Amino acid sequence: MSNYGQVVKDIRVGKGYSQQYVSEKICSQGNYSKFEKGENREIKYSILKEFLGRLEMSYEEFEYISNNYEMHERQRIMKSFYNQTYNSENALLQMIEECADYLRQNPNDNLIINIQTVMEGMLVLARSSDFVMASKTLSPIWKDLSQRNTLYLADIYLLNAILFVFPISTATEIKEFAFRHIDKYNGFQNINKLKINFLINLSLINIKGKDFETALHLLNDAIRACKSEQLFINLSICYVRKGVCLNNLNGEDEGFIEKGLTLLQHLEQAELLKMLEKEIKNNLIVY
């Protein structure tokens, strides 16, 4: 917290608040003044959070400001991983490189090691569609996480990322296992987007396994959630895959494929558009 006092001072002055206002009923104004000057570096995290609460600021925003309005390298990696919508080879290569750079300085960070492993497994699939090799790479992560009594958000994101290298039965088991823990996070951050990604990933596994009824059920749930959360890239994927399912079940996609592709064109998602066109070609009966 060597520079935290100065940052808190800058925020306080910027908001026009007095030292007395920020420190009232938290600590003495004298101790607070020493903290701002860097003379009191023993301020507890809990006290700092109370100061930030008085300044109407989250700890995450405060850390961002403290780092010159930039995310720390670890935070950037985690954000990129959490926000992945599809497996672009270029994005995978970039993330692998970022993880490797970070791990040279922090070789024992288990989460970043796991993220790098996941990216390497996904890269195998992107380049060769070798599910056996990808499964060998990623199975240890599932084995480890499956033995835990409690999963936290980082664990659940890892499970979502490795879901579709496994057979339908295992992937469904992973999804059910993860959802039991996701439910504890209802209302927290982007938890609904994570649920949607599970449904979308599991739908593709069922499409590849020719279980179009199950895939359609998953996609209808995902579509409702995408509309509620206004996640349009995810929605376009759902529309395309719903069209594929309807085509295989009824011989007609009911316009959903065109709707999904048109939405992607408007969103200027050229790389994802190519990936889905290839997916359509591989899974459609007549198109």
Short mmCIF file of C-alpha atoms in Angstrom, two decimals:
data_model
loop_
_atom_site.label_atom_id
_atom_site.label_comp_id
_atom_site.label_asym_id
_atom_site.label_seq_id
_atom_site.Cartn_x
_atom_site.Cartn_y
_atom_site.Cartn_z
CA MET A 1 0.00 0.00 0.00
CA SER A 2 3.03 2.27 -0.44
CA ASN A 3 1.28 4.71 -2.79
CA TYR A 4 -2.32 4.02 -1.80
CA GLY A 5 -2.48 6.97 0.60
CA GLN A 6 -1.58 9.41 -2.17
CA VAL A 7 -4.14 7.84 -4.51
CA VAL A 8 -6.86 8.06 -1.84
CA LYS A 9 -5.91 11.69 -1.28
CA ASP A 10 -6.13 12.47 -5.00
CA ILE A 11 -9.59 10.89 -5.16
CA ARG A 12 -10.75 12.69 -2.01
CA VAL A 13 -9.54 16.08 -3.24
CA GLY A 14 -11.02 15.42 -6.66
CA LYS A 15 -14.41 14.80 -5.09
CA GLY A 16 -14.08 17.84 -2.83
CA TYR A 17 -14.31 15.85 0.43
CA SER A 18 -12.54 16.69 3.66
CA GLN A 19 -10.28 14.34 5.63
CA GLN A 20 -12.79 14.50 8.46
CA TYR A 21 -15.63 13.33 6.19
CA VAL A 22 -13.67 10.35 4.84
CA SER A 23 -12.28 9.22 8.22
CA GLU A 24 -15.32 9.90 10.45
CA LYS A 25 -16.24 6.84 12.57
CA ILE A 26 -13.52 4.81 10.80
CA CYS A 27 -10.33 6.12 12.41
CA SER A 28 -8.96 9.35 13.87
CA GLN A 29 -8.37 12.18 11.44
CA GLY A 30 -4.74 12.21 12.58
CA ASN A 31 -4.19 8.57 11.58
CA TYR A 32 -5.99 9.18 8.32
CA SER A 33 -3.78 12.18 7.57
CA LYS A 34 -0.67 10.05 8.19
CA PHE A 35 -2.06 7.42 5.81
CA GLU A 36 -2.45 9.99 3.04
CA LYS A 37 1.13 11.19 3.61
CA GLY A 38 2.51 7.66 3.49
CA GLU A 39 3.53 7.77 7.15
CA ASN A 40 1.04 5.09 8.23
CA ARG A 41 1.42 2.02 6.06
CA GLU A 42 -0.21 -0.39 8.51
CA ILE A 43 -3.77 0.48 7.46
CA LYS A 44 -5.75 -2.77 7.22
CA TYR A 45 -7.47 -3.78 4.01
CA SER A 46 -10.84 -3.61 5.82
CA ILE A 47 -10.17 0.00 6.81
CA LEU A 48 -9.08 0.91 3.29
CA LYS A 49 -12.35 -0.51 1.95
CA GLU A 50 -14.26 1.67 4.42
CA PHE A 51 -12.41 4.73 3.12
CA LEU A 52 -13.29 3.71 -0.43
CA GLY A 53 -16.91 3.17 0.52
CA ARG A 54 -17.01 6.74 1.84
CA LEU A 55 -15.51 7.83 -1.50
CA GLU A 56 -18.21 5.86 -3.44
CA MET A 57 -15.60 3.65 -5.08
CA SER A 58 -15.09 -0.10 -5.47
CA TYR A 59 -11.75 -1.67 -4.66
CA GLU A 60 -11.47 -2.84 -8.29
CA GLU A 61 -11.78 0.74 -9.59
CA PHE A 62 -9.31 1.92 -6.96
CA GLU A 63 -6.72 -0.68 -8.03
CA TYR A 64 -7.22 0.35 -11.66
CA ILE A 65 -6.59 4.01 -10.77
CA SER A 66 -3.60 3.04 -8.59
CA ASN A 67 -2.04 1.31 -11.60
CA ASN A 68 -2.19 4.50 -13.70
CA TYR A 69 -5.60 3.66 -15.13
CA GLU A 70 -4.44 0.29 -16.45
CA MET A 71 -5.22 -3.27 -15.47
CA HIS A 72 -2.49 -5.36 -13.92
CA GLU A 73 -1.14 -8.01 -16.30
CA ARG A 74 -2.86 -10.83 -14.39
CA GLN A 75 -6.18 -8.99 -14.48
CA ARG A 76 -5.86 -8.45 -18.24
CA ILE A 77 -5.29 -12.15 -18.82
CA MET A 78 -8.24 -13.12 -16.65
CA LYS A 79 -10.55 -10.57 -18.29
CA SER A 80 -9.60 -11.80 -21.78
CA PHE A 81 -10.22 -15.38 -20.70
CA TYR A 82 -13.56 -14.61 -19.06
CA ASN A 83 -14.80 -12.60 -22.04
CA GLN A 84 -14.03 -15.19 -24.70
CA THR A 85 -17.06 -15.87 -26.89
CA TYR A 86 -15.48 -18.21 -29.45
CA ASN A 87 -12.10 -19.81 -30.17
CA SER A 88 -10.30 -17.56 -32.62
CA GLU A 89 -6.85 -18.97 -33.42
CA ASN A 90 -5.28 -15.50 -33.33
CA ALA A 91 -6.86 -14.75 -29.96
CA LEU A 92 -5.69 -18.11 -28.59
CA LEU A 93 -2.10 -17.49 -29.72
CA GLN A 94 -2.13 -14.02 -28.19
CA MET A 95 -3.41 -15.32 -24.86
CA ILE A 96 -0.85 -18.15 -24.77
CA GLU A 97 1.90 -15.58 -25.32
CA GLU A 98 0.51 -13.29 -22.61
CA CYS A 99 0.31 -16.18 -20.14
CA ALA A 100 3.88 -17.25 -20.97
CA ASP A 101 5.19 -13.70 -20.45
CA TYR A 102 3.42 -13.43 -17.10
CA LEU A 103 4.56 -16.88 -15.91
CA ARG A 104 8.22 -16.05 -16.53
CA GLN A 105 7.93 -13.65 -13.61
CA ASN A 106 5.26 -15.57 -11.66
CA PRO A 107 5.91 -19.28 -12.34
CA ASN A 108 3.72 -20.60 -9.50
CA ASP A 109 0.43 -18.90 -10.40
CA ASN A 110 -1.83 -21.96 -10.77
CA LEU A 111 -4.76 -20.09 -12.34
CA ILE A 112 -2.66 -18.60 -15.14
CA ILE A 113 -0.97 -21.99 -15.67
CA ASN A 114 -4.43 -23.55 -16.10
CA ILE A 115 -5.56 -20.77 -18.44
CA GLN A 116 -2.46 -21.31 -20.58
CA THR A 117 -3.14 -25.06 -20.65
CA VAL A 118 -6.74 -24.45 -21.71
CA MET A 119 -5.62 -22.09 -24.50
CA GLU A 120 -3.12 -24.69 -25.74
CA GLY A 121 -5.85 -27.37 -25.79
CA MET A 122 -8.18 -25.05 -27.68
CA LEU A 123 -5.41 -24.25 -30.16
CA VAL A 124 -5.03 -27.96 -30.92
CA LEU A 125 -8.74 -28.06 -31.80
CA ALA A 126 -8.61 -24.87 -33.85
CA ARG A 127 -5.73 -26.22 -35.95
CA SER A 128 -6.42 -29.92 -36.25
CA SER A 129 -9.80 -30.80 -34.68
CA ASP A 130 -7.91 -33.49 -32.76
CA PHE A 131 -10.30 -34.00 -29.84
CA VAL A 132 -8.27 -36.93 -28.47
CA MET A 133 -5.13 -34.82 -28.11
CA ALA A 134 -7.08 -31.85 -26.73
CA SER A 135 -8.81 -34.11 -24.21
CA LYS A 136 -5.45 -35.49 -23.02
CA THR A 137 -4.25 -31.93 -22.48
CA LEU A 138 -7.33 -30.77 -20.60
CA SER A 139 -8.52 -33.87 -18.68
CA PRO A 140 -6.23 -33.16 -15.68
CA ILE A 141 -8.04 -29.85 -15.11
CA TRP A 142 -11.45 -31.60 -15.01
CA LYS A 143 -10.05 -34.36 -12.77
CA ASP A 144 -8.78 -31.77 -10.29
CA LEU A 145 -11.87 -29.56 -10.26
CA SER A 146 -14.32 -32.48 -10.10
CA GLN A 147 -12.89 -33.48 -6.73
CA ARG A 148 -13.53 -30.11 -5.10
CA ASN A 149 -16.46 -29.56 -2.77
CA THR A 150 -16.77 -25.90 -3.72
CA LEU A 151 -16.08 -24.16 -7.01
CA TYR A 152 -15.35 -20.47 -7.38
CA LEU A 153 -15.78 -18.29 -10.46
CA ALA A 154 -12.32 -18.91 -11.91
CA ASP A 155 -12.90 -22.68 -11.60
CA ILE A 156 -16.27 -22.43 -13.34
CA TYR A 157 -14.83 -20.43 -16.22
CA LEU A 158 -12.16 -23.10 -16.66
CA LEU A 159 -14.84 -25.80 -16.83
CA ASN A 160 -16.79 -23.86 -19.44
CA ALA A 161 -13.68 -23.48 -21.59
CA ILE A 162 -12.84 -27.22 -21.60
CA LEU A 163 -16.42 -28.46 -21.90
CA PHE A 164 -16.55 -29.40 -25.56
CA VAL A 165 -13.42 -31.56 -25.76
CA PHE A 166 -15.29 -34.29 -23.89
CA PRO A 167 -18.00 -36.79 -24.92
CA ILE A 168 -21.62 -35.69 -24.44
CA SER A 169 -22.05 -37.66 -21.21
CA THR A 170 -18.97 -36.11 -19.58
CA ALA A 171 -19.76 -32.62 -20.92
CA THR A 172 -23.30 -32.83 -19.52
CA GLU A 173 -21.91 -33.98 -16.17
CA ILE A 174 -19.50 -31.02 -16.16
CA LYS A 175 -22.33 -28.59 -16.97
CA GLU A 176 -24.58 -29.96 -14.18
CA PHE A 177 -21.66 -29.91 -11.73
CA ALA A 178 -20.81 -26.31 -12.64
CA PHE A 179 -24.43 -25.09 -12.53
CA ARG A 180 -24.81 -26.29 -8.93
CA HIS A 181 -22.05 -23.88 -8.01
CA ILE A 182 -23.06 -21.09 -10.42
CA ASP A 183 -26.42 -20.81 -8.65
CA LYS A 184 -24.60 -19.47 -5.58
CA TYR A 185 -23.49 -16.48 -7.68
CA ASN A 186 -26.93 -15.41 -8.93
CA GLY A 187 -26.90 -11.64 -9.44
CA PHE A 188 -23.10 -11.40 -9.27
CA GLN A 189 -21.27 -9.61 -12.11
CA ASN A 190 -21.64 -11.35 -15.50
CA ILE A 191 -22.82 -14.69 -14.15
CA ASN A 192 -25.69 -14.94 -16.65
CA LYS A 193 -23.25 -14.61 -19.55
CA LEU A 194 -21.29 -17.53 -18.12
CA LYS A 195 -24.47 -19.64 -17.97
CA ILE A 196 -25.24 -18.72 -21.58
CA ASN A 197 -21.77 -19.78 -22.71
CA PHE A 198 -22.22 -23.16 -21.02
CA LEU A 199 -25.51 -23.68 -22.87
CA ILE A 200 -24.02 -22.61 -26.22
CA ASN A 201 -20.95 -24.83 -25.85
CA LEU A 202 -23.03 -27.81 -24.78
CA SER A 203 -25.39 -27.26 -27.73
CA LEU A 204 -22.48 -27.69 -30.15
CA ILE A 205 -21.46 -30.95 -28.49
CA ASN A 206 -25.00 -32.27 -28.93
CA ILE A 207 -25.12 -31.10 -32.55
CA LYS A 208 -21.89 -32.96 -33.27
CA GLY A 209 -23.42 -36.00 -31.55
CA LYS A 210 -26.58 -35.67 -33.73
CA ASP A 211 -28.79 -35.08 -30.67
CA PHE A 212 -30.59 -32.12 -32.20
CA GLU A 213 -33.57 -32.23 -29.82
CA THR A 214 -31.35 -31.68 -26.78
CA ALA A 215 -29.31 -29.05 -28.61
CA LEU A 216 -32.49 -27.18 -29.57
CA HIS A 217 -33.70 -27.19 -25.97
CA LEU A 218 -30.37 -25.77 -24.77
CA LEU A 219 -30.39 -23.12 -27.50
CA ASN A 220 -33.92 -21.96 -26.73
CA ASP A 221 -32.88 -21.43 -23.10
CA ALA A 222 -29.78 -19.58 -24.27
CA ILE A 223 -31.74 -17.38 -26.71
CA ARG A 224 -34.10 -16.20 -23.97
CA ALA A 225 -31.13 -15.36 -21.76
CA CYS A 226 -29.22 -13.63 -24.59
CA LYS A 227 -32.18 -11.37 -25.29
CA SER A 228 -32.55 -10.55 -21.60
CA GLU A 229 -28.83 -9.74 -21.27
CA GLN A 230 -28.60 -8.08 -24.75
CA LEU A 231 -25.70 -10.33 -25.76
CA PHE A 232 -26.01 -10.06 -29.53
CA ILE A 233 -22.89 -11.95 -30.63
CA ASN A 234 -23.96 -14.89 -28.47
CA LEU A 235 -27.51 -14.54 -29.82
CA SER A 236 -26.28 -14.76 -33.42
CA ILE A 237 -24.47 -18.04 -32.63
CA CYS A 238 -27.66 -19.39 -31.06
CA TYR A 239 -29.75 -18.45 -34.10
CA VAL A 240 -27.37 -20.20 -36.50
CA ARG A 241 -27.23 -23.36 -34.40
CA LYS A 242 -30.99 -23.33 -33.87
CA GLY A 243 -31.38 -23.20 -37.66
CA VAL A 244 -29.03 -26.17 -38.01
CA CYS A 245 -31.07 -28.14 -35.47
CA LEU A 246 -34.39 -27.30 -37.12
CA ASN A 247 -32.98 -28.22 -40.52
CA ASN A 248 -31.93 -31.64 -39.27
CA LEU A 249 -35.19 -32.22 -37.39
CA ASN A 250 -37.72 -30.77 -39.84
CA GLY A 251 -35.85 -30.22 -43.11
CA GLU A 252 -36.18 -26.43 -42.82
CA ASP A 253 -34.21 -23.90 -40.74
CA GLU A 254 -37.16 -21.44 -40.54
CA GLY A 255 -34.88 -18.51 -41.40
CA PHE A 256 -32.77 -18.73 -38.26
CA ILE A 257 -29.49 -19.36 -40.09
CA GLU A 258 -29.88 -16.27 -42.25
CA LYS A 259 -30.98 -14.25 -39.22
CA GLY A 260 -27.85 -15.26 -37.28
CA LEU A 261 -25.45 -14.65 -40.17
CA THR A 262 -27.01 -11.28 -40.98
CA LEU A 263 -26.67 -10.23 -37.35
CA LEU A 264 -22.97 -11.16 -37.41
CA GLN A 265 -22.48 -9.15 -40.62
CA HIS A 266 -24.01 -6.09 -38.98
CA LEU A 267 -21.77 -6.63 -35.93
CA GLU A 268 -18.74 -6.90 -38.27
CA GLN A 269 -17.68 -10.25 -36.81
CA ALA A 270 -15.92 -11.53 -39.94
CA GLU A 271 -13.83 -14.26 -38.28
CA LEU A 272 -16.75 -15.68 -36.31
CA LEU A 273 -18.88 -15.51 -39.47
CA LYS A 274 -16.40 -17.74 -41.32
CA MET A 275 -16.29 -20.21 -38.42
CA LEU A 276 -20.07 -20.51 -38.34
CA GLU A 277 -20.34 -20.87 -42.11
CA LYS A 278 -17.95 -23.82 -41.84
CA GLU A 279 -20.04 -25.20 -38.96
CA ILE A 280 -23.20 -24.91 -41.09
CA LYS A 281 -21.55 -26.73 -43.98
CA ASN A 282 -20.47 -29.58 -41.70
CA ASN A 283 -23.81 -30.07 -39.96
CA LEU A 284 -26.60 -29.12 -42.36
CA ILE A 285 -28.55 -31.71 -44.31
CA VAL A 286 -29.57 -29.29 -47.07
CA TYR A 287 -28.46 -25.68 -47.32
#
